[in-house]
Coordinates of C-alpha atoms in Angstrom, one line a residue:
M1 CA 78.5 148.5 65.0
T2 CA 81.5 147.8 62.7
T3 CA 85.1 148.4 63.6
Q4 CA 84.9 151.6 61.4
D5 CA 82.1 152.8 63.6
Y6 CA 84.1 152.4 66.8
Q7 CA 87.0 154.2 65.1
R8 CA 84.8 157.1 64.0
K9 CA 82.7 157.7 67.2
S10 CA 83.8 159.0 70.5
P11 CA 83.9 156.7 73.5
L12 CA 80.9 158.5 75.1
A13 CA 78.9 158.2 71.8
I14 CA 79.7 154.5 71.8
F15 CA 78.6 154.1 75.4
F16 CA 75.3 155.8 74.8
H17 CA 74.7 153.7 71.8
Y18 CA 74.4 150.7 74.1
F19 CA 71.5 152.4 75.9
G20 CA 69.2 152.0 72.9
N21 CA 68.2 148.4 73.4
H22 CA 67.0 149.3 77.0
R23 CA 65.3 152.6 76.5
R24 CA 62.3 151.7 78.4
L25 CA 64.2 150.7 81.6
F26 CA 66.3 153.9 81.2
A27 CA 63.1 156.0 81.0
I28 CA 61.6 154.4 84.0
D29 CA 64.8 154.8 86.0
L30 CA 65.1 158.6 85.1
G31 CA 61.4 159.2 85.6
C32 CA 61.4 157.7 89.2
A33 CA 64.6 159.6 90.0
V34 CA 63.0 162.9 89.0
G35 CA 60.0 162.0 91.1
M36 CA 62.1 161.5 94.1
A37 CA 63.9 164.9 93.4
V38 CA 60.5 166.7 93.2
I39 CA 59.4 165.2 96.6
D40 CA 62.7 166.2 98.2
M41 CA 62.3 169.8 96.9
A42 CA 58.7 170.1 98.2
F43 CA 59.5 169.4 101.9
P44 CA 61.2 172.8 102.7
L45 CA 58.3 174.6 101.1
V46 CA 55.8 172.8 103.2
T47 CA 57.9 173.5 106.3
R48 CA 58.0 177.2 105.5
Q49 CA 54.2 177.2 104.9
A50 CA 53.6 175.5 108.3
L51 CA 55.9 178.0 110.1
Y52 CA 54.3 181.0 108.6
D53 CA 50.6 180.1 108.3
Y54 CA 49.4 176.9 110.0
L55 CA 51.1 177.0 113.4
P56 CA 50.8 180.8 114.0
N57 CA 47.1 180.8 113.0
E58 CA 46.5 177.6 115.1
A59 CA 45.2 175.9 111.9
Y60 CA 46.1 172.5 113.5
G61 CA 43.7 170.5 111.5
V62 CA 45.2 171.7 108.2
F63 CA 48.6 171.2 109.6
F64 CA 48.1 167.5 110.5
R65 CA 46.4 166.9 107.1
V66 CA 49.4 168.4 105.4
M67 CA 51.7 166.3 107.5
A68 CA 49.7 163.1 106.5
L69 CA 50.1 164.1 102.9
V70 CA 53.9 164.5 103.4
A71 CA 54.1 161.1 105.1
A72 CA 52.2 159.6 102.1
S73 CA 54.6 161.3 99.7
Y74 CA 57.5 159.7 101.5
V75 CA 55.9 156.3 101.2
L76 CA 55.7 157.0 97.5
R77 CA 59.3 158.1 97.5
T78 CA 60.3 154.7 99.1
F79 CA 58.6 152.9 96.3
L80 CA 60.3 155.1 93.7
N81 CA 63.6 154.6 95.4
Y82 CA 63.1 150.8 95.1
I83 CA 62.4 151.1 91.4
V84 CA 65.5 153.3 90.9
T85 CA 67.7 151.0 92.8
Y86 CA 66.5 147.7 91.4
Y87 CA 65.6 148.6 87.8
G88 CA 68.5 151.1 87.5
H89 CA 71.0 148.4 88.3
T90 CA 69.2 146.0 86.0
F91 CA 69.6 148.6 83.3
G92 CA 73.3 149.0 84.1
I93 CA 74.1 145.3 84.1
R94 CA 72.2 144.8 80.8
V95 CA 74.4 147.5 79.2
E96 CA 77.5 145.9 80.6
A97 CA 76.5 142.5 79.3
D98 CA 75.8 143.9 75.8
I99 CA 79.3 145.5 75.8
R100 CA 80.9 142.3 77.0
K101 CA 79.1 140.3 74.4
D102 CA 80.3 142.6 71.6
L103 CA 83.9 142.6 73.0
F104 CA 84.1 138.8 73.1
A105 CA 82.6 138.5 69.6
H106 CA 85.2 141.0 68.3
M107 CA 88.0 139.2 70.2
Q108 CA 87.1 136.0 68.3
E109 CA 87.6 137.9 65.0
L110 CA 91.0 139.2 65.8
S111 CA 94.1 137.5 64.2
C112 CA 96.5 135.3 65.9
D113 CA 99.2 138.0 66.1
Y114 CA 97.0 140.0 68.4
Y115 CA 97.0 137.1 70.9
D116 CA 100.8 136.8 70.5
K117 CA 101.2 140.4 71.7
N118 CA 98.6 140.3 74.5
R119 CA 98.7 137.8 77.3
T120 CA 95.5 135.9 78.4
G121 CA 95.4 137.6 81.8
K122 CA 95.3 141.0 80.4
L123 CA 92.5 140.1 77.9
M124 CA 90.5 138.6 80.8
S125 CA 90.7 142.0 82.6
R126 CA 89.3 143.6 79.4
L127 CA 86.3 141.3 79.7
T128 CA 85.8 141.4 83.5
T129 CA 87.2 144.1 85.8
D130 CA 87.4 146.9 83.2
L131 CA 83.7 146.6 82.6
F132 CA 82.5 146.3 86.2
E133 CA 82.2 150.1 86.8
L134 CA 80.3 150.5 83.6
T135 CA 77.2 149.1 85.3
E136 CA 77.3 151.9 87.9
L137 CA 78.2 154.6 85.3
A138 CA 75.3 153.6 83.1
H139 CA 72.9 153.6 86.1
H140 CA 74.0 156.5 88.2
G141 CA 75.7 158.7 85.6
P142 CA 72.7 160.2 83.6
E143 CA 70.4 159.8 86.6
D144 CA 72.7 161.7 89.0
L145 CA 73.5 164.4 86.4
L146 CA 69.8 165.1 85.6
T147 CA 68.4 165.0 89.2
S148 CA 71.3 167.0 90.5
A149 CA 70.8 169.7 87.8
L150 CA 67.1 169.9 88.5
T151 CA 67.5 170.0 92.3
I152 CA 70.2 172.7 92.2
A153 CA 68.2 174.8 89.7
G154 CA 65.0 174.3 91.7
A155 CA 66.7 175.1 95.0
L156 CA 68.2 178.3 93.7
V157 CA 64.9 179.5 92.3
V158 CA 63.1 179.0 95.7
M159 CA 66.0 180.5 97.6
A160 CA 66.0 183.5 95.3
S161 CA 62.3 184.0 96.0
I162 CA 63.1 184.0 99.7
R163 CA 66.3 186.3 99.6
W164 CA 67.9 186.9 96.3
Q165 CA 71.1 188.4 97.7
L166 CA 71.7 185.2 99.7
A167 CA 70.8 183.0 96.8
L168 CA 73.3 184.9 94.6
V169 CA 76.1 184.1 97.1
V170 CA 75.2 180.4 96.9
A171 CA 75.0 180.5 93.1
L172 CA 78.5 182.1 92.9
T173 CA 80.0 179.0 94.6
I174 CA 78.8 176.6 91.8
P175 CA 81.6 177.6 89.2
I176 CA 84.2 177.4 92.0
F177 CA 83.0 173.9 92.8
L178 CA 82.9 172.8 89.2
T179 CA 86.5 174.1 88.7
V180 CA 87.7 172.1 91.6
A181 CA 85.8 169.1 90.5
M182 CA 87.1 169.2 86.9
T183 CA 90.7 169.8 87.9
M184 CA 90.7 166.9 90.4
R185 CA 88.8 164.6 88.0
G186 CA 91.6 164.7 85.4
R187 CA 94.0 163.5 88.1
M188 CA 91.7 160.7 89.2
S189 CA 91.1 159.6 85.6
R190 CA 94.8 159.2 84.9
A191 CA 95.3 157.3 88.2
S192 CA 92.3 155.0 87.5
A193 CA 93.6 154.2 84.0
A194 CA 97.0 153.3 85.5
A195 CA 95.4 151.1 88.2
K196 CA 93.4 149.2 85.5
E197 CA 96.5 148.7 83.4
K198 CA 98.2 147.1 86.5
T199 CA 95.1 145.0 87.2
G200 CA 95.6 143.5 83.7
H201 CA 99.3 142.9 84.5
I202 CA 98.6 141.1 87.8
N203 CA 95.9 138.9 86.1
Q204 CA 98.5 138.1 83.5
E205 CA 100.9 136.9 86.2
I206 CA 98.1 134.9 87.9
E207 CA 97.2 133.2 84.6
S208 CA 100.8 132.4 83.8
S209 CA 101.6 131.0 87.3
L210 CA 98.4 128.8 87.6
S211 CA 98.6 127.4 84.0
G212 CA 102.2 126.4 84.6
F213 CA 102.0 125.3 88.2
R214 CA 102.9 121.6 87.4
T215 CA 106.0 122.7 85.7
A216 CA 106.9 125.0 88.6
K217 CA 106.4 122.0 91.0
A218 CA 108.3 119.6 88.9
F219 CA 111.4 121.9 89.0
A220 CA 110.8 123.1 92.6
N221 CA 110.4 126.7 91.3
E222 CA 107.7 127.9 93.7
A223 CA 110.0 130.5 95.3
A224 CA 110.7 132.1 91.9
E225 CA 107.1 132.1 91.0
S226 CA 106.2 133.7 94.3
R227 CA 108.8 136.4 93.8
R228 CA 107.5 137.2 90.3
F229 CA 103.9 137.4 91.6
N230 CA 104.8 139.5 94.6
A231 CA 106.6 142.0 92.4
A232 CA 103.5 142.3 90.2
N233 CA 101.3 142.6 93.4
E234 CA 103.5 145.5 94.7
I235 CA 103.2 147.3 91.4
Y236 CA 99.4 147.0 91.5
K237 CA 99.3 148.2 95.1
T238 CA 101.4 151.2 94.3
S239 CA 99.0 152.1 91.4
K240 CA 96.0 151.8 93.7
R241 CA 97.7 153.9 96.3
G242 CA 98.1 156.7 93.7
F243 CA 94.4 156.5 92.8
H244 CA 93.3 156.5 96.4
K245 CA 95.5 159.5 97.1
A246 CA 93.9 161.5 94.2
M247 CA 90.4 160.4 95.4
A248 CA 91.1 161.4 99.0
L249 CA 92.4 164.9 97.9
F250 CA 89.3 165.3 95.7
Q251 CA 86.8 164.3 98.4
S252 CA 88.3 166.2 101.2
S253 CA 88.4 169.4 99.0
V254 CA 84.8 169.0 98.1
E255 CA 83.7 168.3 101.7
F256 CA 85.5 171.4 102.9
F257 CA 83.8 173.5 100.2
L258 CA 80.4 172.1 101.1
C259 CA 80.9 172.6 104.8
M260 CA 82.0 176.2 104.2
L261 CA 78.9 176.8 102.2
N262 CA 76.8 176.1 105.4
V263 CA 78.9 178.5 107.3
I264 CA 78.6 181.2 104.7
V265 CA 74.8 180.9 104.6
I266 CA 74.4 181.0 108.3
G267 CA 76.8 184.0 108.5
F268 CA 75.1 186.1 105.8
G269 CA 71.6 184.9 106.9
G270 CA 72.3 185.8 110.5
Y271 CA 73.5 189.2 109.4
Y272 CA 70.2 189.8 107.6
V273 CA 68.2 188.6 110.6
M274 CA 70.1 191.0 112.9
R275 CA 69.2 193.9 110.5
H276 CA 65.6 192.7 110.4
E277 CA 65.8 192.3 106.7
M278 CA 65.0 188.6 106.9
D279 CA 62.7 186.5 109.1
Y280 CA 64.3 183.6 111.1
R281 CA 61.7 181.3 109.6
D282 CA 63.0 182.1 106.1
L283 CA 66.5 181.4 107.3
I284 CA 65.3 178.0 108.5
T285 CA 63.8 177.3 105.2
F286 CA 66.9 178.5 103.5
N287 CA 69.0 176.1 105.4
L288 CA 66.7 173.3 104.5
Y289 CA 67.2 174.1 100.8
I290 CA 71.0 174.3 101.4
A291 CA 70.7 170.7 102.5
S292 CA 68.8 170.0 99.2
F293 CA 71.6 171.9 97.4
V294 CA 74.5 170.2 99.1
N295 CA 73.2 166.6 98.5
P296 CA 73.3 166.9 94.7
M297 CA 76.7 168.6 94.9
R298 CA 77.9 165.4 96.8
K299 CA 76.3 163.3 94.1
L300 CA 78.3 165.2 91.5
C301 CA 81.4 164.6 93.5
N302 CA 80.7 160.9 93.6
F303 CA 79.9 161.0 89.9
S304 CA 83.3 162.4 89.2
E305 CA 84.9 159.4 90.9
L306 CA 82.5 157.0 89.2
F307 CA 83.2 158.7 85.8
A308 CA 86.9 158.4 86.2
N309 CA 86.7 154.6 86.9
G310 CA 84.0 153.8 84.3
F311 CA 85.6 156.0 81.6
A312 CA 89.0 154.3 82.1
G313 CA 87.4 150.9 81.5
L314 CA 85.4 152.3 78.6
N315 CA 88.5 153.6 76.9
R316 CA 90.2 150.2 77.2
F317 CA 87.1 148.6 75.7
V318 CA 87.0 151.0 72.8
E319 CA 90.8 150.4 72.2
V320 CA 90.1 146.7 71.6
M321 CA 87.0 147.3 69.4
R322 CA 89.0 149.7 67.2
T323 CA 91.6 147.0 66.5
E324 CA 91.2 145.6 63.0
P325 CA 92.1 141.9 62.3
T326 CA 95.4 141.7 60.3
V327 CA 94.1 138.6 58.5
Q328 CA 90.7 139.1 56.8
D329 CA 88.6 137.1 54.4
K330 CA 88.6 138.4 50.8
V331 CA 85.4 140.2 49.8
D332 CA 84.8 137.6 47.1
A333 CA 85.8 134.6 49.2
K334 CA 83.8 131.5 48.5
P335 CA 82.4 129.3 51.3
L336 CA 83.9 125.8 51.7
T337 CA 81.7 123.1 50.3
N338 CA 81.9 119.4 49.5
V339 CA 84.4 118.7 52.3
R340 CA 86.1 115.3 51.7
G341 CA 88.6 115.5 54.6
E342 CA 91.7 115.9 52.3
I343 CA 94.5 118.4 53.2
D344 CA 96.5 119.8 50.4
V345 CA 99.2 122.4 51.2
K346 CA 101.3 123.8 48.3
D347 CA 104.4 125.9 48.5
V348 CA 103.4 127.7 51.8
S349 CA 105.8 130.2 53.4
F350 CA 105.2 132.1 56.7
S351 CA 106.9 134.5 59.1
Y352 CA 105.6 136.2 62.2
D353 CA 107.5 139.4 61.9
G354 CA 107.8 139.7 58.2
D355 CA 111.6 139.0 58.4
L356 CA 112.6 135.6 59.6
A357 CA 110.7 132.8 57.8
V358 CA 109.4 130.1 60.0
L359 CA 108.1 128.0 56.9
H360 CA 109.5 128.2 53.4
D361 CA 107.9 126.6 50.4
V362 CA 106.3 123.8 52.5
S363 CA 104.1 121.3 50.6
L364 CA 102.0 118.6 52.3
Q365 CA 99.2 116.2 51.2
V366 CA 97.1 114.2 53.6
H367 CA 94.5 111.8 52.3
P368 CA 91.2 111.2 54.2
G369 CA 91.7 108.9 57.1
Q370 CA 95.5 109.1 56.9
T371 CA 97.6 109.7 59.9
V372 CA 100.7 111.9 59.4
A373 CA 103.4 112.6 62.0
I374 CA 105.1 116.0 61.7
V375 CA 108.5 115.9 63.4
G376 CA 111.4 118.2 63.6
P377 CA 113.5 120.3 66.0
S378 CA 112.0 122.8 68.5
G379 CA 111.2 126.1 66.7
G380 CA 111.0 124.3 63.3
G381 CA 107.5 125.4 62.6
K382 CA 105.5 122.3 63.4
T383 CA 102.9 124.1 65.5
T384 CA 102.8 127.0 63.1
L385 CA 102.0 124.6 60.2
C386 CA 99.2 122.9 62.1
Q387 CA 97.7 126.2 63.1
L388 CA 97.8 127.5 59.6
I389 CA 95.9 124.5 58.1
P390 CA 92.4 125.4 59.7
R391 CA 92.8 129.0 58.2

């Protein structure tokens, strides 16, 4: 994609664009995840059938054959789980690697003024830590959303066939859960973005300190370097504390909600059993489906945290990819041919900010094989001139 494509598309559309080269792995991952969800959904139905038909009618042979089939299905589930775990993460790391490759290629095209404004440590964070969560988001994001939606819908359908009034009570809790999740996710996203920004800051301080450690030792400046690093470390620690506080509030709220769901089901179900409007075996089956219902809700909870971390890194990636080089080749630029090794600079002027000129009408000619020394006071433009020549 071009810089204009990154500017035009939303971050999520850009993210899904990187799935295209690995469609087969993505399809295998989703297919196996759906297979696992189907097996999980079938177990409560088999349990209900055994409690109603096989055991009361003493059909023990059928019962044990069905149990053998269930055991075989869980062997299959183990195999599917291996595929989802291994190939799903393989898919995620490939997406991350493609994103990192494009980011590095774009960074090489950016002009020198971009690197004047952005320290090396921060740019390293864009290429490393900012992208780490994208592997998990690419793997678990679509997979968890799809399987959770299918499991919740399937569980509600079966629960409605058992006792629609109780299933309606469970269904009414979904919008409440989603409201809590969306409200908390916004807070986590902001906290995660702030933490990633401070990660770049501390990487910048590390890069600065390690690259200049010889100078620090020469001037016995270790104490000052330590103070500067410790200050950056404290800022980073504070930002992570804010994210962890938002995460703890979110997870504790969700866990309270899910635990209360069990209490509500037992309470209403027990009431129906007392009134002889519901069989206790149906209540057992209902509770098994509540477990199937709660697990995807927890997945959605974890997805919110994962999305907050991954999307913060994705936004920082898109921010760089939307940056256009300030110096670009002309459309009709001709390739350099017949290079003889001669340098001929004529009437060159240059300024970094458009105001104060570093170079003014400089001319220079260097013949092939000739050695030229450029001398002058500090800040006189010697390095600037040498950096301009290759351009």
